[in-house]
XYZ file of C-alpha atoms in Angstrom:
631
model
C -30.194 42.162 44.058
C -26.803 43.715 44.686
C -25.143 46.156 42.274
C -22.335 46.373 41.298
C -20.770 42.910 41.423
C -17.899 44.283 43.546
C -20.290 45.897 46.047
C -18.523 44.176 48.957
C -15.145 45.557 47.975
C -16.494 49.088 47.485
C -18.374 49.277 50.790
C -15.720 47.521 52.896
C -17.396 44.165 53.514
C -14.341 42.329 52.155
C -12.476 43.345 55.326
C -15.412 42.129 57.440
C -15.299 38.723 55.755
C -11.533 38.463 56.382
C -12.013 39.357 60.049
C -14.709 36.699 60.427
C -12.434 34.032 58.946
C -9.673 34.939 61.392
C -12.123 34.367 64.252
C -13.121 30.856 63.115
C -11.698 27.777 64.849
C -11.456 25.708 61.675
C -12.249 25.186 58.010
C -15.891 24.191 58.599
C -16.703 27.667 59.903
C -14.615 29.369 57.214
C -16.680 27.610 54.531
C -19.794 29.156 56.067
C -18.125 32.582 56.009
C -17.390 32.126 52.298
C -21.075 31.338 51.689
C -22.372 34.545 53.311
C -24.748 36.456 51.056
C -27.416 39.087 51.523
C -30.866 37.904 52.624
C -34.309 39.392 52.195
C -36.434 36.802 54.020
C -37.410 38.645 57.203
C -38.287 35.586 59.296
C -35.114 33.661 58.461
C -32.882 36.707 58.874
C -34.425 37.652 62.229
C -33.844 34.122 63.512
C -30.186 34.163 62.484
C -29.641 37.547 64.137
C -31.204 36.240 67.350
C -28.831 33.248 67.214
C -25.826 35.581 67.073
C -27.248 37.638 69.945
C -27.672 34.455 72.017
C -24.129 33.409 71.200
C -22.884 36.801 72.396
C -24.461 36.077 75.772
C -23.050 32.548 75.771
C -19.525 33.798 75.070
C -19.637 36.331 77.882
C -21.046 33.835 80.419
C -19.362 30.550 79.495
C -15.634 30.262 80.149
C -15.381 26.633 79.024
C -16.064 27.334 75.371
C -13.617 25.299 73.202
C -10.935 27.653 71.906
C -8.630 25.141 70.226
C -8.815 24.593 66.449
C -10.683 21.475 65.345
C -9.765 19.092 62.519
C -11.848 18.709 59.370
C -12.020 14.929 58.798
C -14.557 14.855 55.977
C -11.952 13.845 53.392
C -10.900 10.912 55.581
C -14.514 9.716 55.814
C -14.971 10.127 52.079
C -11.905 7.983 51.329
C -12.975 5.017 53.480
C -16.545 5.094 52.149
C -15.273 5.002 48.568
C -12.781 2.170 49.284
C -14.425 -0.499 51.455
C -11.163 -2.461 51.767
C -9.244 0.417 53.378
C -8.792 1.133 57.041
C -7.954 4.230 59.039
C -4.502 4.886 60.440
C -3.989 5.651 64.093
C -3.342 9.333 63.218
C -6.599 9.537 61.271
C -8.514 7.947 64.132
C -7.026 10.492 66.522
C -8.257 13.313 64.278
C -11.764 11.834 64.177
C -11.712 11.310 67.937
C -10.790 14.971 68.444
C -13.683 16.046 66.215
C -16.094 13.795 68.132
C -14.981 15.200 71.476
C -15.181 18.818 70.325
C -18.602 18.163 68.842
C -19.706 16.841 72.242
C -18.387 20.001 73.921
C -20.267 22.204 71.440
C -23.383 20.094 71.977
C -23.240 20.367 75.760
C -22.819 24.145 75.554
C -25.633 24.564 73.041
C -28.187 22.392 74.836
C -27.806 23.662 78.403
C -31.165 23.908 80.115
C -32.872 24.645 83.386
C -36.285 23.688 84.665
C -37.932 26.029 82.170
C -36.124 24.914 78.994
C -32.983 25.643 77.017
C -30.837 28.551 78.176
C -30.002 29.331 74.542
C -32.986 27.994 72.576
C -31.970 29.267 69.147
C -28.430 27.940 69.567
C -29.862 24.637 70.817
C -31.863 24.425 67.604
C -28.574 23.856 65.764
C -28.389 20.422 67.394
C -31.853 19.376 66.243
C -30.494 16.834 63.756
C -27.429 15.826 65.737
C -26.720 13.722 68.812
C -23.231 12.991 70.145
C -21.782 9.724 68.866
C -20.872 8.478 72.327
C -20.741 4.797 71.317
C -18.306 5.507 68.472
C -16.190 7.697 70.764
C -16.070 4.891 73.317
C -15.098 2.333 70.677
C -12.144 4.457 69.534
C -10.982 5.226 73.092
C -11.112 1.509 73.951
C -8.837 0.835 71.000
C -6.192 3.484 71.706
C -5.106 6.086 74.224
C -4.929 9.861 73.754
C -1.413 9.568 72.314
C -2.563 7.197 69.586
C -1.055 4.036 71.130
C -3.126 0.869 70.629
C -4.107 -0.436 74.056
C -3.084 -3.966 75.193
C -6.677 -4.378 76.323
C -8.084 -3.754 72.828
C -8.472 -7.560 72.444
C -7.526 -10.752 74.315
C -5.439 -11.886 71.362
C -3.447 -8.645 71.314
C -2.902 -8.788 75.072
C -1.613 -12.392 74.779
C 0.740 -11.568 71.901
C 2.189 -8.545 73.648
C 2.674 -10.458 76.910
C 4.643 -13.164 75.100
C 6.612 -10.498 73.225
C 7.601 -8.814 76.454
C 8.729 -12.071 78.044
C 10.663 -13.128 74.932
C 12.401 -9.722 74.639
C 13.534 -9.998 78.239
C 14.927 -13.504 77.628
C 16.695 -12.366 74.450
C 18.193 -9.405 76.284
C 19.551 -11.636 79.070
C 21.112 -14.114 76.616
C 22.536 -11.302 74.482
C 24.111 -9.584 77.502
C 25.782 -12.855 78.502
C 27.151 -13.454 74.981
C 28.359 -9.830 74.775
C 30.368 -10.180 77.967
C 31.926 -13.460 76.736
C 32.915 -11.821 73.417
C 34.534 -8.951 75.282
C 36.387 -11.376 77.555
C 37.620 -13.266 74.487
C 38.917 -10.015 72.985
C 36.556 -10.185 70.007
C 35.111 -6.698 70.696
C 36.345 -3.603 72.505
C 34.835 -2.375 75.723
C 33.529 0.796 74.026
C 31.958 -0.956 71.013
C 28.218 -0.127 70.805
C 25.559 -2.793 70.294
C 23.785 -2.992 66.964
C 20.382 -4.032 65.612
C 19.116 -4.995 62.153
C 15.404 -5.606 61.418
C 14.676 -6.022 65.115
C 17.428 -8.570 65.680
C 20.239 -7.843 68.172
C 23.673 -8.287 66.573
C 27.264 -8.287 67.780
C 29.779 -6.263 65.671
C 33.046 -8.213 65.331
C 36.216 -7.552 63.365
C 36.081 -9.483 60.078
C 39.280 -11.354 61.006
C 37.513 -12.879 64.060
C 34.221 -13.822 62.396
C 34.962 -17.549 62.428
C 35.406 -17.452 66.188
C 31.684 -16.719 66.808
C 28.954 -19.090 65.645
C 25.950 -17.366 64.162
C 24.419 -15.658 61.109
C 26.151 -12.703 59.467
C 23.486 -10.080 58.663
C 25.621 -7.134 57.503
C 29.107 -5.684 57.235
C 30.587 -2.205 57.374
C 31.396 -0.233 54.218
C 35.093 -0.902 54.702
C 34.462 -4.600 55.201
C 36.458 -4.580 58.412
C 33.445 -5.232 60.661
C 30.719 -7.876 60.406
C 27.428 -7.936 62.326
C 26.637 -11.417 63.649
C 23.427 -12.754 65.151
C 24.631 -15.313 67.720
C 23.537 -18.892 67.085
C 21.881 -19.036 70.534
C 19.475 -16.179 69.577
C 18.388 -17.205 66.076
C 15.313 -19.174 67.096
C 14.237 -16.595 69.746
C 14.630 -13.696 67.287
C 12.664 -15.607 64.682
C 9.871 -16.184 67.184
C 9.924 -12.489 68.077
C 9.608 -11.605 64.381
C 6.588 -13.918 64.077
C 4.956 -12.334 67.142
C 5.437 -8.834 65.688
C 3.731 -9.914 62.469
C 0.869 -11.401 64.472
C 0.623 -8.168 66.454
C 0.416 -6.068 63.259
C -2.270 -8.342 61.823
C -4.302 -8.103 65.016
C -3.986 -4.281 65.060
C -5.124 -4.103 61.419
C -8.100 -6.341 62.283
C -9.059 -3.998 65.112
C -8.595 -0.920 62.906
C -10.832 -2.493 60.280
C -13.560 -3.037 62.897
C -13.458 0.587 64.050
C -13.239 1.833 60.450
C -16.367 -0.152 59.605
C -18.181 1.421 62.581
C -17.192 4.854 61.282
C -18.480 3.949 57.794
C -21.821 3.032 59.318
C -21.890 6.398 61.120
C -21.193 8.388 57.934
C -24.498 10.305 57.897
C -24.320 11.166 61.594
C -20.714 12.297 61.185
C -21.700 14.698 58.406
C -24.477 15.989 60.666
C -21.754 16.557 63.252
C -19.666 18.535 60.747
C -22.677 20.676 59.848
C -23.346 21.326 63.526
C -19.722 22.210 64.353
C -19.318 24.373 61.249
C -22.516 26.312 61.890
C -21.708 26.788 65.571
C -18.187 27.930 64.662
C -19.689 30.335 62.114
C -22.151 31.848 64.606
C -19.423 32.042 67.244
C -17.214 34.019 64.827
C -20.088 36.425 64.136
C -20.696 36.876 67.865
C -16.978 37.458 68.554
C -16.832 40.056 65.803
C -19.902 41.789 67.227
C -18.155 41.979 70.600
C -15.049 43.356 68.874
C -16.840 46.105 66.936
C -19.603 46.871 69.452
C -22.250 45.237 67.270
C -25.786 44.878 68.664
C -29.183 43.762 67.402
C -31.286 46.884 66.734
C -35.020 46.897 66.117
C -35.482 45.101 62.778
C -38.695 45.667 60.809
C -39.996 44.017 57.667
C -40.116 47.131 55.520
C -37.619 49.565 53.990
C -36.515 52.085 56.584
C -33.377 53.495 58.165
C -33.486 55.196 61.545
C -30.024 54.864 63.067
C -28.487 56.474 66.098
C -24.752 56.365 66.885
C -23.894 54.237 63.844
C -20.229 53.516 63.107
C -18.242 52.198 60.168
C -16.683 49.244 62.051
C -13.452 48.881 60.086
C -12.733 52.615 60.134
C -13.570 52.775 63.851
C -11.116 49.949 64.620
C -8.402 51.612 62.556
C -8.864 54.984 64.263
C -8.941 53.299 67.668
C -5.477 51.848 66.975
C -4.310 55.399 66.216
C -5.864 56.744 69.407
C -8.672 58.547 67.575
C -12.453 58.362 67.885
C -14.898 58.117 64.975
C -17.823 60.540 64.975
C -21.080 58.534 65.127
C -23.683 58.811 62.387
C -27.313 59.664 62.976
C -29.520 59.205 59.920
C -33.200 58.762 59.190
C -34.741 57.642 55.898
C -38.458 57.039 56.107
C -41.520 57.113 53.911
C -41.970 60.904 53.822
C -38.254 61.583 53.331
C -36.938 58.490 51.566
C -34.015 60.073 49.708
C -31.403 62.189 51.444
C -29.250 64.554 49.364
C -26.086 65.273 51.356
C -23.860 68.241 50.550
C -21.027 70.075 52.251
C -17.335 70.877 52.013
C -14.831 68.475 50.484
C -13.278 65.985 52.921
C -16.210 66.596 55.217
C -17.215 62.963 55.540
C -19.857 62.594 52.816
C -18.287 59.486 51.287
C -17.642 57.909 54.694
C -21.289 58.480 55.588
C -22.391 56.824 52.361
C -20.036 53.857 52.859
C -21.228 53.461 56.440
C -24.829 53.133 55.277
C -23.817 50.775 52.454
C -21.796 48.543 54.782
C -24.070 48.388 57.833
C -27.200 47.675 55.797
C -25.363 44.907 53.940
C -23.905 43.482 57.155
C -27.245 43.230 58.882
C -28.894 41.579 55.880
C -26.016 39.083 55.912
C -26.959 38.114 59.468
C -24.372 40.216 61.326
C -24.899 42.485 64.314
C -23.958 46.092 63.636
C -22.483 48.975 65.683
C -25.476 51.237 66.276
C -27.387 52.434 69.341
C -30.003 49.927 70.614
C -32.771 52.453 69.911
C -31.992 52.281 66.190
C -34.460 50.783 63.721
C -33.347 49.079 60.526
C -35.499 47.740 57.716
C -35.065 45.183 54.947
C -34.344 46.086 51.324
C -34.633 43.787 48.337
C -32.042 45.688 46.304
C -28.881 47.537 47.318
C -27.432 49.689 44.517
C -24.118 51.491 44.962
C -22.314 53.983 42.714
C -19.073 55.153 44.268
C -15.548 55.830 43.059
C -14.046 55.955 39.590
C -16.094 53.838 37.227
C -13.818 54.292 34.232
C -13.395 51.124 32.193
C -10.083 50.779 30.363
C -11.234 47.547 28.779
C -14.404 48.997 27.264
C -12.978 52.495 26.786
C -15.805 54.025 28.847
C -15.241 57.394 30.516
C -16.092 57.895 34.175
C -19.225 59.844 33.298
C -20.350 57.365 30.656
C -19.918 54.563 33.159
C -21.856 56.587 35.710
C -24.729 57.099 33.268
C -24.789 53.365 32.483
C -25.088 52.705 36.201
C -27.925 55.232 36.486
C -29.694 53.501 33.616
C -29.483 50.245 35.549
C -30.828 51.947 38.682
C -33.781 53.420 36.791
C -34.603 50.063 35.226
C -34.550 48.026 38.437
C -35.258 50.397 41.350
C -38.516 50.021 43.233
C -40.030 50.852 46.622
C -37.800 48.234 48.323
C -34.531 49.524 46.846
C -31.762 51.453 48.588
C -29.648 53.525 46.194
C -26.317 54.973 47.291
C -24.667 57.453 44.923
C -21.464 59.388 45.600
C -20.829 62.720 43.835
C -24.090 62.521 41.894
C -23.900 64.293 38.528
C -20.148 64.809 38.578
C -17.697 63.971 35.818
C -19.049 66.240 33.079
C -20.009 69.833 32.288
C -21.740 71.070 35.502
C -24.771 72.707 33.889
C -25.736 69.671 31.835
C -24.533 67.177 34.432
C -26.644 68.820 37.111
C -29.731 68.914 34.864
C -29.411 65.229 33.963
C -28.803 64.299 37.590
C -31.908 66.214 38.659
C -34.027 64.424 36.067
C -32.691 61.046 37.191
C -33.325 61.920 40.840
C -36.866 63.011 39.977
C -37.556 59.661 38.318
C -35.990 57.644 41.144
C -38.197 59.537 43.573
C -41.264 58.642 41.491
C -40.207 54.988 41.737
C -40.447 55.398 45.525
C -36.970 54.049 46.260
C -34.859 54.993 49.266
C -31.440 56.516 48.937
C -28.469 58.510 50.102
C -26.875 60.816 47.525
C -23.862 63.108 47.928
C -23.412 66.121 45.669
C -22.104 69.666 45.277
C -24.748 70.698 42.701
C -27.006 73.524 43.824
C -29.903 72.435 41.621
C -30.044 69.086 43.429
C -30.119 70.862 46.786
C -32.939 73.059 45.493
C -34.807 70.031 44.139
C -34.556 68.279 47.514
C -35.802 71.406 49.293
C -39.000 71.621 47.250
C -39.776 67.966 46.492
C -41.783 65.607 48.670
C -39.931 62.377 49.423
C -36.513 64.026 49.082
C -34.656 65.809 51.872
C -31.470 67.826 52.192
C -28.649 66.980 54.554
C -25.301 68.577 55.306
C -21.987 67.446 56.710
C -21.305 70.119 59.326
C -18.203 72.255 58.929
C -16.729 74.534 61.597
C -15.946 77.678 59.600
C -14.138 79.322 62.504
C -11.511 76.580 62.737
C -11.909 75.514 59.078
C -12.323 71.888 60.144
C -14.952 69.338 59.167
C -16.960 67.909 62.074
C -17.987 64.704 60.247
C -21.476 65.164 61.627
C -24.552 64.678 59.439
C -27.337 67.190 59.958
C -30.632 66.546 58.157
C -33.218 69.076 57.025
C -30.974 71.622 55.313
C -28.283 71.658 52.610
C -24.600 72.368 53.172
C -22.140 74.828 51.702
C -18.993 73.952 49.759
C -17.046 76.841 51.406
C -14.971 77.019 48.209
C -14.151 80.755 48.375
C -13.587 80.683 52.134
C -11.217 77.734 51.950
C -9.310 79.479 49.158
C -9.072 82.651 51.274
C -7.853 80.718 54.333
C -5.039 79.030 52.411
C -3.834 82.428 51.197
C -5.087 82.715 47.627
C -4.751 86.320 46.422
C -7.724 88.493 47.301
C -7.742 89.908 43.764
C -8.307 86.409 42.360
C -11.081 85.739 44.877
C -12.748 89.076 44.012
C -12.603 88.305 40.290
C -14.021 84.850 40.975
C -16.896 86.371 42.948
C -17.690 88.701 40.045
C -17.988 85.716 37.718
C -20.489 83.964 39.986
C -24.184 84.692 39.942
C -25.004 87.072 42.799
C -28.073 85.074 43.782
C -25.911 81.981 44.124
C -23.462 83.808 46.433
C -26.356 85.032 48.560
C -27.728 81.513 48.893
C -24.278 80.159 49.767
C -23.942 82.785 52.482
C -27.331 81.860 53.907
C -26.402 78.180 53.847
C -23.208 78.957 55.741
C -25.233 80.836 58.338
C -27.554 77.855 58.758
C -24.620 75.495 59.104
C -22.936 77.826 61.595
C -26.060 77.788 63.752
C -26.244 74.005 63.546
C -22.589 73.812 64.546
C -23.221 76.123 67.489
C -26.190 74.020 68.590
C -24.120 70.852 68.249
C -21.260 72.276 70.303
C -23.733 73.507 72.891
C -25.223 70.031 73.155
C -21.758 68.475 73.450
C -20.885 70.927 76.223
C -24.096 70.010 78.008
C -23.271 66.315 77.781
C -19.755 66.999 79.033
C -21.151 68.864 82.039
C -23.622 66.067 82.783
C -20.956 63.367 82.426
C -18.586 65.174 84.758
C -21.185 65.695 87.509
C -19.577 64.889 90.865
C -21.042 62.488 93.395
C -21.215 63.187 97.098
C -21.521 60.800 100.049
C -24.407 61.577 102.425
C -24.050 61.125 106.186
C -26.099 57.949 105.803
C -23.744 56.439 103.227
C -26.089 56.899 100.253
C -24.582 58.359 97.103
C -26.338 61.345 95.528
C -25.610 63.891 92.815
C -24.664 67.406 93.863
C -27.577 69.660 93.062
C -26.728 72.523 90.698
C -27.001 76.030 92.092
C -29.878 78.216 91.076
C -29.562 79.540 87.516
C -29.016 83.257 87.155
C -31.121 85.121 84.635
C -29.387 86.093 81.413
C -30.370 87.915 78.257
C -31.365 86.153 75.078
C -28.309 85.496 72.874
C -27.658 84.723 69.208
C -27.881 80.976 68.678
C -30.638 80.486 71.268
C -33.700 78.409 70.431
C -36.937 80.435 70.472
C -40.641 79.786 69.870
C -43.172 82.119 68.303
C -45.992 82.791 70.768
C -48.551 82.999 67.963
C -48.096 79.662 66.158
C -45.633 77.776 68.415
C -43.098 77.479 65.561
C -39.549 76.827 66.754
C -36.596 78.726 65.330
C -33.018 79.888 65.907
C -32.125 83.452 66.853
C -29.555 84.718 64.314
C -29.469 88.480 64.975
C -30.692 91.143 67.460
C -31.043 94.870 66.782
C -32.692 96.784 69.603
C -36.088 95.236 70.203
C -36.063 93.474 66.825
C -34.848 89.923 66.299
C -34.046 88.009 63.130
C -35.111 84.350 63.440
C -34.441 81.392 61.140
C -37.540 79.191 60.946
C -37.539 76.167 58.619
C -34.636 77.689 56.636
C -36.494 80.990 56.144
C -35.588 84.301 57.865
C -38.161 86.374 59.735
C -37.791 89.758 61.470
C -39.926 89.855 64.644
C -40.326 91.802 67.876
C -38.515 90.231 70.821
C -41.765 90.272 72.805
C -43.267 87.876 70.225
C -40.709 85.214 71.164
C -40.333 82.766 74.006
C -36.778 81.705 74.934
C -36.262 77.936 75.321
C -33.619 77.029 77.862
C -31.355 74.459 76.228
C -28.322 74.567 78.516
C -27.718 75.581 82.105
C -25.098 78.311 81.795
C -23.975 77.663 85.331
């Protein structure tokens, strides 16, 4: 079950569907795109994902894949099967012939094999109920050429008629040329007068005053009446015979078209199998092309609810930023049985909503049979229900406020959520008086946790952070914020809550210190202390993140050196010099092996943050863990 009905629009899948349609070769594939819906059958979904993965390989290896749009001829087939007296036009036959040929190309690509079997077995499975209609293709090509011209060799009767037509036209032309020269010599027509033709008969235009001087049949006259168009008497019988031959030719062509049309009627079922095959192949090809475009891969898929993603991207946002020369920060997130619900907090514009939309979109994409942009080590599970609450839910039609609408949505979640549900809620508890809103939100979260669902929830409410910190099954997360530069890092860090940095942001933008002091006096002192501690935790996480990024940068920029023997080897780093323990270093307690972060040093005493709690210890009780080579 998907909630709300406009889930696709809210999470960004509408743009994915549009992109897929643009990558299709024709309407058969587009119809499949329109039919995309979320799936929960693990076996079927896994098979479809493997098909797309195979097609990715096919696209990168095969350079003869048909790239030209194909024609949908189903309506043509339907018309001739409903009217048994009708026949196909040459243009319609050309369209069907093109479809047959493209179907053969698809078939040959899909069913390639070696001595051990199909190269692309799951793609080859598409052709299980289809075989190329070679006999029908041959019958059409024997009737006409690639330009749609009926061949002389289509039948003996047609060849005979056309041979006689050619000979008769040549004789008529010779006689006409002779009569034309005589008329010019007699002064009946000027030297620059053009020849004329009416209904296939060659006529001589003569001034009306001279019409009695040429024997023949008058077929037409000019608007002014000054010129008449005469068929010479000597050509009447030949032109009549030519007219008869043309009628015979048309009848013979219709007879041949009827024969081919009847063959196509008899192949109706196989033709529809062809359309299914082409449409499905086109559909899978579009999915594979999109995966190549967005960096989509097939992660480890398991038949249970779980999310363990590394380097996950919102594909549409990533493409947009790439066009602007920017890079999207990847998302790392883990929702598993012990920590099913993640409560994410942090400063405004820090990336909470983008994180939530990324989870909503990628989970939906994969369960729609699409490869997603994550690291190959990622694991993704299957959910029966995806519930999303994001954005302004105010209903003008029903006169519902944003908060009332939000509560109605929560009521739906509570009624339908179970252990195979993923709930995604943005700004949980907002829209009403904070004290009551936070209390109601906490009660709802408590119940959702009891129902064992999975979820990602963004909030600013302290009570929800506190609830997540002390409740099994719920975990805190924070969008990291660099306080020194006052910039969000768009990086999700799990295991601790985030700070809103409200007072600090206000101070940085220049709000009067008197106002900030008065505001601080109005806030509970315990709350300010907790906020300060949260900021310290986030600062340490930011420092660790930047340290890790610096380490990666150093590793990536390692130079290579040619040995005297031509082998390439990395330059060995010089011996590391000893240095003193510094704030931000990772340390381990000798006694219980607990790992922590050094946050302060005074003499021989050290303050260490372990599992979000501060401890004052002797330096000799700690072991320094080397995380980065300072050299």
